[in-house]
CSV table of C-alpha atoms in Angstrom, one decimal:
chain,number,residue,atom,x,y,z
A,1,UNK,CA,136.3,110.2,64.3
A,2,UNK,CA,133.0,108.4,64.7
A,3,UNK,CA,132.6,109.5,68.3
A,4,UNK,CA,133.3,113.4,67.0
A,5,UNK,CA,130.6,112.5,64.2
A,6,UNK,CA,128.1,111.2,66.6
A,7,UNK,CA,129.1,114.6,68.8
A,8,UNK,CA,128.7,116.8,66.3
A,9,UNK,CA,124.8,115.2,65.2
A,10,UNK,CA,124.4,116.2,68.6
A,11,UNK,CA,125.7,119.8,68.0
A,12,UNK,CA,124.1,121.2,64.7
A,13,UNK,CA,125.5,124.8,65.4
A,14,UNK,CA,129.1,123.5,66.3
A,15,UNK,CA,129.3,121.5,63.1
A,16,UNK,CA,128.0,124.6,60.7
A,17,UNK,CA,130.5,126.8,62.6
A,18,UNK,CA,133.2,124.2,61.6
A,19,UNK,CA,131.4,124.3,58.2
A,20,UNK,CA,131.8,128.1,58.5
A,21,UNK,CA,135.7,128.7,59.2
A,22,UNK,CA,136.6,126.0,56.7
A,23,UNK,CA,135.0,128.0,54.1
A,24,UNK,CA,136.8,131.3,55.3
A,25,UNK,CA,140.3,129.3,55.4
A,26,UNK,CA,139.8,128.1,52.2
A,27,UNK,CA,139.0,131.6,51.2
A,28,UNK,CA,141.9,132.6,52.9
A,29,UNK,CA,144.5,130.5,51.1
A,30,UNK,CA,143.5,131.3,47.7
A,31,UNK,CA,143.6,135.1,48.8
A,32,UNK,CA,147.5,134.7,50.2
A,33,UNK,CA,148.4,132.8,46.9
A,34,UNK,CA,146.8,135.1,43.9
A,35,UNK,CA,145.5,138.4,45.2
A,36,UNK,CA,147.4,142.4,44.9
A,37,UNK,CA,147.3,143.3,48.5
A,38,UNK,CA,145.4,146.6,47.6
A,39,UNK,CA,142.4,144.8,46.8
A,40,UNK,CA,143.5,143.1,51.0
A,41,UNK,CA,140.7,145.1,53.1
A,42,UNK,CA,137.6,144.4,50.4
A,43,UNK,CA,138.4,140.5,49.9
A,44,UNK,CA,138.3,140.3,53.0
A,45,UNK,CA,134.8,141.8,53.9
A,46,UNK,CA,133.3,139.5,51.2
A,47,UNK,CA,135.6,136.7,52.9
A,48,UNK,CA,133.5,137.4,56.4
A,49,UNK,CA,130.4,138.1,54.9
A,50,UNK,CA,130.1,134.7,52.8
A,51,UNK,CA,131.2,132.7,55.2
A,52,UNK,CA,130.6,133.7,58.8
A,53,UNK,CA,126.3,133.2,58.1
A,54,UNK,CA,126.2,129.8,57.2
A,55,UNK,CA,127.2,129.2,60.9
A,56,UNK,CA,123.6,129.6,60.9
A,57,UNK,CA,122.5,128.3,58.2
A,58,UNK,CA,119.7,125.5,60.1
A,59,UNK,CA,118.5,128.2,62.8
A,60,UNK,CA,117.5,130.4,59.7
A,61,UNK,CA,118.0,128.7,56.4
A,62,UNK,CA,115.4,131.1,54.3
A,63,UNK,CA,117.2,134.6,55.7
A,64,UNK,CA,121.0,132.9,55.8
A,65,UNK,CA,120.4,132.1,51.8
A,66,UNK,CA,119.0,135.1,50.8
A,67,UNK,CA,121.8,137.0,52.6
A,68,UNK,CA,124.2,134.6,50.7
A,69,UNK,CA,122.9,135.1,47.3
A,70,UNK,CA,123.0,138.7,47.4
A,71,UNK,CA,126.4,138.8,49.1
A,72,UNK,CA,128.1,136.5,46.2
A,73,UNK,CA,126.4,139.3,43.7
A,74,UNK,CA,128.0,142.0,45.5
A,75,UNK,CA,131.4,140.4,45.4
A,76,UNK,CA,131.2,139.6,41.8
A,77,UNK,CA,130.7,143.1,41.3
A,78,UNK,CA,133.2,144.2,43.3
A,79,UNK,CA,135.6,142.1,41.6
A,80,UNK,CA,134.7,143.3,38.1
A,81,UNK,CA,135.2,146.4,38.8
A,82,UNK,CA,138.6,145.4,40.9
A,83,UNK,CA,139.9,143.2,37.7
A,84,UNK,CA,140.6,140.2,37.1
A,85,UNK,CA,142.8,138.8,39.7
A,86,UNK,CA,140.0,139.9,42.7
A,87,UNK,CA,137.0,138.2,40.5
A,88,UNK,CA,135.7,135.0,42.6
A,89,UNK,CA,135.7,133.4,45.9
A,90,UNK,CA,135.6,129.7,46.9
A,91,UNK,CA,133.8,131.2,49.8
A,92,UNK,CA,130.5,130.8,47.5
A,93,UNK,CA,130.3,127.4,47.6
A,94,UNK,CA,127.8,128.8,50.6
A,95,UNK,CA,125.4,129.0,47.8
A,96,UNK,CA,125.2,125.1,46.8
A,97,UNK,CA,125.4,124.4,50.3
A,98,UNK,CA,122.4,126.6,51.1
A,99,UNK,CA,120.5,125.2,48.0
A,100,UNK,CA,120.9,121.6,50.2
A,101,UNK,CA,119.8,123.4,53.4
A,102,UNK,CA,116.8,124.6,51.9
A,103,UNK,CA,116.0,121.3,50.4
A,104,UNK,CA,116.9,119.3,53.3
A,105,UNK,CA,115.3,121.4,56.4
A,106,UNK,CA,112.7,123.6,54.6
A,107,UNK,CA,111.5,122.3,51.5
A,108,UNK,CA,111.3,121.2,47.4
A,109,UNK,CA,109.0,124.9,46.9
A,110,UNK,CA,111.1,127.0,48.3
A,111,UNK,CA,114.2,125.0,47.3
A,112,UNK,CA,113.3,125.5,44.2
A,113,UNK,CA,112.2,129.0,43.8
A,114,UNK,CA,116.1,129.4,45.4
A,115,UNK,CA,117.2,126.6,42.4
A,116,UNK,CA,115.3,129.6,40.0
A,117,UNK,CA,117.3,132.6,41.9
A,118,UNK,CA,120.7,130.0,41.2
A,119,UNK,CA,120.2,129.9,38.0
A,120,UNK,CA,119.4,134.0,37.2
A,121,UNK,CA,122.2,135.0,39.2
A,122,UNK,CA,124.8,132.5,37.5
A,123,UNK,CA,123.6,133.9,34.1
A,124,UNK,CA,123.7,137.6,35.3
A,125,UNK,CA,127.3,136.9,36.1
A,126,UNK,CA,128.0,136.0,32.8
A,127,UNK,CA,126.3,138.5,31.0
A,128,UNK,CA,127.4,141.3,33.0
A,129,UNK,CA,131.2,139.7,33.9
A,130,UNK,CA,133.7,138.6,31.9
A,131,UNK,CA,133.9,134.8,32.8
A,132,UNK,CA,133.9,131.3,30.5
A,133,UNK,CA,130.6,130.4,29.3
A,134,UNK,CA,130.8,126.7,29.3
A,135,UNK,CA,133.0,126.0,32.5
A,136,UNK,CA,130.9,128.2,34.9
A,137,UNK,CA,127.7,126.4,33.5
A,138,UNK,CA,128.9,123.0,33.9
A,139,UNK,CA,130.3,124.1,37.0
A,140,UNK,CA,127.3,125.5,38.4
A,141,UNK,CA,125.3,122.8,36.8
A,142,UNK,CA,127.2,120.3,38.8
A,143,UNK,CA,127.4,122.0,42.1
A,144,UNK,CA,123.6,122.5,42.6
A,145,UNK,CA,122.3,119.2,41.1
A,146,UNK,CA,124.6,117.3,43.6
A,147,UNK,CA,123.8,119.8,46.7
A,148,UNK,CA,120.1,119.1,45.9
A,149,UNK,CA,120.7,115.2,45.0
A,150,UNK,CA,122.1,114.9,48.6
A,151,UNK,CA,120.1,116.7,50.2
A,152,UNK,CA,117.4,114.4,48.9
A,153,UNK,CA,119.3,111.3,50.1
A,154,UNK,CA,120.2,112.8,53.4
A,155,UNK,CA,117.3,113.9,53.8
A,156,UNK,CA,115.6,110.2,53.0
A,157,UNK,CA,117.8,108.5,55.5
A,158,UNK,CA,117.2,111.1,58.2
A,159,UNK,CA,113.2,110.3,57.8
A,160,UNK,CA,114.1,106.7,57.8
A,161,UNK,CA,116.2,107.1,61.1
A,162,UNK,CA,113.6,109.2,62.6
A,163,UNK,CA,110.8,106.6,61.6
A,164,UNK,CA,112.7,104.2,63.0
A,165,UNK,CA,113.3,106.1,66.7
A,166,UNK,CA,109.7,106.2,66.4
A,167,UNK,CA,109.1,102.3,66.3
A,168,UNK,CA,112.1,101.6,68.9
A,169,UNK,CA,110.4,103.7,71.3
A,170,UNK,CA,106.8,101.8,70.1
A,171,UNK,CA,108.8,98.7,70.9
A,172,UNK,CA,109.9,99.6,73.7
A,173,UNK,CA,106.8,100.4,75.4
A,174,UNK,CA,105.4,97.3,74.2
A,175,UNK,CA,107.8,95.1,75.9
A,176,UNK,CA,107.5,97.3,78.9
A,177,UNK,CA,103.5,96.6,78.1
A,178,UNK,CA,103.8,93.3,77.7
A,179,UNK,CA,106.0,92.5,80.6
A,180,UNK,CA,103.3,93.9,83.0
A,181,UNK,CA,100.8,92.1,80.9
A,182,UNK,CA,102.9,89.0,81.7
A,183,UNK,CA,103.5,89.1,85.8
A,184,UNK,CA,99.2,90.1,85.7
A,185,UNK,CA,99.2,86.9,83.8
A,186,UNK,CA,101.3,85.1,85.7
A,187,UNK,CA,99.7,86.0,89.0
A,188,UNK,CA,96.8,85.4,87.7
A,189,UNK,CA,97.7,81.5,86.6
A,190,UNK,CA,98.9,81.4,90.2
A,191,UNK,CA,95.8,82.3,91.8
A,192,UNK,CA,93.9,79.9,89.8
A,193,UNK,CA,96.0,77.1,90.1
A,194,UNK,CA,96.3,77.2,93.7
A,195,UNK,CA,92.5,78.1,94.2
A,196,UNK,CA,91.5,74.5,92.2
A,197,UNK,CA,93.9,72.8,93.9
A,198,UNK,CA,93.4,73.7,97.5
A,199,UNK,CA,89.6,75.0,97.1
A,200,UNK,CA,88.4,71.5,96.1
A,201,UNK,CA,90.5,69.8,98.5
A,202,UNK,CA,89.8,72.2,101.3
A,203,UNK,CA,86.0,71.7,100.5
A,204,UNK,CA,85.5,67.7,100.6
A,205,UNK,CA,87.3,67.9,103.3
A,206,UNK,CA,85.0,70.4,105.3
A,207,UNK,CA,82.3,68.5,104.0
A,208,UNK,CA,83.5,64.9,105.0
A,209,UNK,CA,84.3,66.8,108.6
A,210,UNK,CA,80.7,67.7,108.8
A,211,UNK,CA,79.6,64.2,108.2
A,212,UNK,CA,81.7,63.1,110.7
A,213,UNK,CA,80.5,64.8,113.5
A,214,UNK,CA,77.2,64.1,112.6
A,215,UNK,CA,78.0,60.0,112.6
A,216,UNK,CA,81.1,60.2,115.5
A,217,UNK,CA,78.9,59.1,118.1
A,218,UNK,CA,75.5,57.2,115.8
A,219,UNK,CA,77.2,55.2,113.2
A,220,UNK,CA,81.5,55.3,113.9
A,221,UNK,CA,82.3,53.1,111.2
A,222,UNK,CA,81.0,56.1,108.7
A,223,UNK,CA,82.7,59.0,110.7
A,224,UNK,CA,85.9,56.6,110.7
A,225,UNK,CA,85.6,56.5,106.8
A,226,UNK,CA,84.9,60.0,106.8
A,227,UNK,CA,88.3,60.9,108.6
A,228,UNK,CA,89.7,58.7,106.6
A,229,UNK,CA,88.7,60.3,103.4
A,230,UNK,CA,89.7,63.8,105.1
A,231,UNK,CA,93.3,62.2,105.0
A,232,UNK,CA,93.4,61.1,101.2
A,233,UNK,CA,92.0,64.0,100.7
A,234,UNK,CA,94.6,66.1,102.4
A,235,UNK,CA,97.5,64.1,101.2
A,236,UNK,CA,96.1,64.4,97.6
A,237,UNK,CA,95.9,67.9,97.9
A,238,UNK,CA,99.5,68.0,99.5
A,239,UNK,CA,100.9,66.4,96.5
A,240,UNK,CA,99.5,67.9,94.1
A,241,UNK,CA,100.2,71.5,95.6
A,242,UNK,CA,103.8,70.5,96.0
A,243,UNK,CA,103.6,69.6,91.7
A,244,UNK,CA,101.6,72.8,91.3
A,245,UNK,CA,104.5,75.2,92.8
A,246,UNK,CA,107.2,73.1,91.2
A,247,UNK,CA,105.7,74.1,88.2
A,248,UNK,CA,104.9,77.6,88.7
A,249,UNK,CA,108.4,78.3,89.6
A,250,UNK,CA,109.8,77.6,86.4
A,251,UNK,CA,108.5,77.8,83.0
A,252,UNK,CA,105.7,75.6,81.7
A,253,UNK,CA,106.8,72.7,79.9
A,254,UNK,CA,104.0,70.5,78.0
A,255,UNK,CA,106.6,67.8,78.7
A,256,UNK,CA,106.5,68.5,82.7
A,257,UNK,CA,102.4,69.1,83.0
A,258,UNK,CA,100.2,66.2,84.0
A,259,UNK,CA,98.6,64.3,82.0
A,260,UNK,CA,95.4,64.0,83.6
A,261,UNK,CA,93.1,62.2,80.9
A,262,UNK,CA,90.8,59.4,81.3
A,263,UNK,CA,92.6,58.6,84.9
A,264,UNK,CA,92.6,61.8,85.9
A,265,UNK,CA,88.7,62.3,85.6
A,266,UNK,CA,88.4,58.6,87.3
A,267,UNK,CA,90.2,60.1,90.2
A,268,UNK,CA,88.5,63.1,90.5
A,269,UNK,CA,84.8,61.0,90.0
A,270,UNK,CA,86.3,58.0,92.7
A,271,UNK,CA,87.4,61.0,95.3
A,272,UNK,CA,83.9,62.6,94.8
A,273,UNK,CA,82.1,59.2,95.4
A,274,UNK,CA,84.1,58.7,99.0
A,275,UNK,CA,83.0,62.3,100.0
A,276,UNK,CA,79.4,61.3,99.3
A,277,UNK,CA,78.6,62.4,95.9
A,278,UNK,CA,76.7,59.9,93.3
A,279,UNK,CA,78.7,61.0,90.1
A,280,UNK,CA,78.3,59.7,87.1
A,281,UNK,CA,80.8,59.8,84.6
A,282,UNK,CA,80.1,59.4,80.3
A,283,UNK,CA,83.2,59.9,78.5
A,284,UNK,CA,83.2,59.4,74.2
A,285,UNK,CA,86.4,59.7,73.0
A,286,UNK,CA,90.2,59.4,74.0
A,287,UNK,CA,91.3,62.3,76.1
A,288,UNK,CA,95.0,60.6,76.4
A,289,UNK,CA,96.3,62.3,73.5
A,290,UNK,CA,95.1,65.8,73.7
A,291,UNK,CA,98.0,68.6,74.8
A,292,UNK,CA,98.4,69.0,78.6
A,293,UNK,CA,96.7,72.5,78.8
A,294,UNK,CA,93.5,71.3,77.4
A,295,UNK,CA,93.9,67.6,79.7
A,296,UNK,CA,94.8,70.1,82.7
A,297,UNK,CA,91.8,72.4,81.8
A,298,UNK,CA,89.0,69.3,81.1
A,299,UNK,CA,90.0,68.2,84.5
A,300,UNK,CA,90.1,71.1,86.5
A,301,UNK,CA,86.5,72.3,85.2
A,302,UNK,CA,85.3,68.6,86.2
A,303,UNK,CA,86.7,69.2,89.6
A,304,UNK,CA,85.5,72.5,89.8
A,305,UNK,CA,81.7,71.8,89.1
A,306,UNK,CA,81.5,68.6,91.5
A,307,UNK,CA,83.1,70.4,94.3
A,308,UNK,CA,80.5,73.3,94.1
A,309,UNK,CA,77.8,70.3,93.3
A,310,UNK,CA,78.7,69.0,96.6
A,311,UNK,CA,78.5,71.8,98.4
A,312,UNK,CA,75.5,73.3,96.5
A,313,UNK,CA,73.0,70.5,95.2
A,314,UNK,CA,71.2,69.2,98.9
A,315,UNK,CA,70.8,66.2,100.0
A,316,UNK,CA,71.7,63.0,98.3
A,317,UNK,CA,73.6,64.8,95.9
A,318,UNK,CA,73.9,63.5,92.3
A,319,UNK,CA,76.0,64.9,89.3
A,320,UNK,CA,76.8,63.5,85.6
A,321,UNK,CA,79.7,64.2,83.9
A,322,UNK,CA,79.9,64.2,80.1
A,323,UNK,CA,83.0,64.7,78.2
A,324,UNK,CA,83.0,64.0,74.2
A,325,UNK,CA,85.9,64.3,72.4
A,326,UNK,CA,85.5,65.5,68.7
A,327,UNK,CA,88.1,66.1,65.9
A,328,UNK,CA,88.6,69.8,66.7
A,329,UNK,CA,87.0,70.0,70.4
A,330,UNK,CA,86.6,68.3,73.4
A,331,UNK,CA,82.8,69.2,75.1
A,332,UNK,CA,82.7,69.0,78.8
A,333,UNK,CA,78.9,68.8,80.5
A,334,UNK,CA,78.5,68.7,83.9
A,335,UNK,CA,74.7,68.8,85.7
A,336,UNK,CA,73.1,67.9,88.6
A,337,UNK,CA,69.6,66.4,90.2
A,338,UNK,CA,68.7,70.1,91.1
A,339,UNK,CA,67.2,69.6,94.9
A,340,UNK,CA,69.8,72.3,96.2
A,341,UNK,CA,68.5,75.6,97.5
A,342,UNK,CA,69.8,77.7,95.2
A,343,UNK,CA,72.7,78.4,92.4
A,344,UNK,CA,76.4,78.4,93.5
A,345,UNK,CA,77.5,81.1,95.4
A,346,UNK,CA,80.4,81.7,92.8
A,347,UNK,CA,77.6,82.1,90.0
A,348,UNK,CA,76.8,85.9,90.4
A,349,UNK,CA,80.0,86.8,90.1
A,350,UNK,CA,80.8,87.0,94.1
A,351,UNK,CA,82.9,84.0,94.7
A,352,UNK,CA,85.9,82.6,92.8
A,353,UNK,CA,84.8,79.5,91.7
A,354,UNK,CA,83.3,80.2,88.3
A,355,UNK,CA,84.8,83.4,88.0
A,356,UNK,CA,88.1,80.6,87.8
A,357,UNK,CA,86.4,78.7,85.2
A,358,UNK,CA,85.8,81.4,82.8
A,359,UNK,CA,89.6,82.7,83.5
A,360,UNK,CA,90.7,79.0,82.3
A,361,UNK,CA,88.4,78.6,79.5
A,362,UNK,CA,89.1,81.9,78.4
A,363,UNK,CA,92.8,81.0,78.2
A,364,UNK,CA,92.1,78.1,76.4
A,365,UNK,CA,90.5,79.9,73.6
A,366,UNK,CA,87.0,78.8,74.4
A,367,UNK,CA,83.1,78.9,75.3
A,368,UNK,CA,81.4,77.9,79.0
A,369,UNK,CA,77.8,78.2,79.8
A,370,UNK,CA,76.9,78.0,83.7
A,371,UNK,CA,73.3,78.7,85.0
A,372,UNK,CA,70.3,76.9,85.6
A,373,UNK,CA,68.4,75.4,83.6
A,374,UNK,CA,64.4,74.7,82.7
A,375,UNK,CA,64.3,71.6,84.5
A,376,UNK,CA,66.0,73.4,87.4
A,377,UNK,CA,69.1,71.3,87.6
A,378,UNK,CA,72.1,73.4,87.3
A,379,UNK,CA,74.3,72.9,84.2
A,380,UNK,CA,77.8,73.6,83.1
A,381,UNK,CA,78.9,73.1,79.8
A,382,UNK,CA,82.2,74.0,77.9
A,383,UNK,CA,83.7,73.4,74.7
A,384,UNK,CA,87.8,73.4,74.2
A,385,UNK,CA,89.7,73.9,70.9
A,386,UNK,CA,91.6,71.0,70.7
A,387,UNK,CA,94.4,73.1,69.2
């Protein structure tokens, strides 16, 4: 039965013509049981005529009750002037159930200028027929206050099932939209990830092989240092790659991230140092206690900004490093001695270096300044929420 109801909601015609030839059998059987067979052919006109319209009562509800109104007038007169025994069908029960069309499909105005019509045709009938005063009041009373009562509640939960269709489609979209929003997102974490790690690896490296070719063949006990920085370098880099992959393959768990901190930074200044850079590092605060994303982000902007410092600031490079870590933020500074020939090549926009920065402090909810400044050393400067 519930699968033939969902059909049916499916098949508004179908379900009125049901709606239809139950009224005309029910007409039907009280016919066979209490009416003169001379009165036969005209009963069953009426019978047709009441009935067979409210198969389409939704396609046109206005003309289908007008129609019925005036066809339950007719066969009230007709059955006056019959007698007795023809007088009534329980084929007008179309009437109530085209007050509830009107209410439910068209609306309360013209519902209730039909309500009005009701009401002057039930007391037409009982001034001009012979038929009980109080019982075809109450009757009538009963019939069209429930048709319109349900009408109203059907009608309410319709709108409510409509409305919400309407916000499981919304919903739907917006997981659609928000599952591409999430692989951008996650490609995007990707790129940046593998871009700090092998970017600043890849770069000391180049920049410890320049050195020693310069000093293979002048000074081999640098360019021996040199190669041997290229391999803790590399191997650094190895590892870390191999940690960075692990974790992008499965979900991020503050419990699985580094916990970079004050070592981390020491690494990243003591790696830095080897590859030539003078680095100076002033930390306030304890970083050891902050969540992993903001640890992870303070030390991949230090990275970041000494790598390009390297490659950037000239000869006899030098950089400081200031990291302060307040009650609600943690202010990373990073500058240099300004003897380079010019700004980073990431700084306009064309590289990736910076335009990774901004990605990651973006992420984390906060502010970074990178340009040069007055003095014309070359500054970057962020500020993380700790929360």
């Amino acid at each position: 039965m519930r699968r033939f109801s969902l059909w049916l909601r499916g098949q508004p015609f179908v379900a009125d013509a049901l709606l239809a030839a139950g009224l005309f059998v029910l007409d039907i059987l009280v016919f066979v049981s209490s009416v003169d067979g001379l009165n036969a052919p005209l009963f069953l006109v009426f019978s047709v005529v009441l009935t067979i319209p409210v198969a389409w009562r939704r396609r046109l509800p206005r003309s289908i009750a007008a129609l019925t109104l005036v066809t339950a007038l007719a066969s009230d007169t007709a059955g006056s002037l019959a007698g007795d025994a023809y007088n009534g069908h329980p084929a007008a029960l179309a009437l109530p159930i085209m007050l509830y069309t009107l209410v439910a499909y068209v609306g309360r105005i013209q519902a209730g200028i039909y309500a009005v019509a009701l009401a002057a045709y039930t007391a037409a009938s009982l001034y001009l027929f012979d038929q009980p005063v109080f019982t075809t009041l109450l009757f009538s009373a009963l019939m069209y206050a429930l048709s319109w009562v349900a009408a109203e509640f059907l009608g309410a939960r319709r709108a409510y099932d409509e409305a919400t269709q309407a916000r499981l489609v919304v919903a739907e979209y917006d997981r659609d939209r928000r599952a591409e929003e999430a692989v951008i997102s996650e490609r995007t974490r990707i790129a940046r990830e593998l871009h700090d790690v092998i970017a600043h690896s890849v770069s000391v490296m180049v920049v410890q092989a320049d050195g020693a070719s310069y000093a293979i063949r002048r000074n081999p006990e640098r360019a021996e240092q040199a190669v041997a920085n290229i391999s803790a370098t590399g191997r650094s880099a190895l590892a870390e790659l191999r940690r960075t992959v692990a974790l992008l393959r499965t979900s991020p768990d503050s419990d699985d991230m580094p916990q970079y901190g004050t070592a981390g930074l020491a690494r990243v200044v003591e790696m830095m140092g080897r590859a030539g850079l003078n680095v100076e590092l002033e930390q306030t605060g304890n970083l050891d206690d902050i969540s992993p994303a903001i640890s992870l982000g303070v030390h991949r902007l230090v990275q970041e900004s000494l790598t390009n410092v390297l490659r950037h600031a000239g000869h006899a490079p030098r950089a400081v490093v200031k990291v302060v870590r307040e009650e609600e933020t943690v202010t990373v500074e990073i500058s240099d001695n300004g003897t380079g020939s010019g700004a980073p090549t990431s700084a306009d926009g064309g590289g990736h270096g910076l335009l990774g920065m901004r990605e990651r402090v973006a992420v984390l909810r906060g502010t970074l300044h990178a340009g040069r400044t007055p003095h014309g050393t070359w500054l970057v400067r962020a500020t993380l929420p700790i929360e």
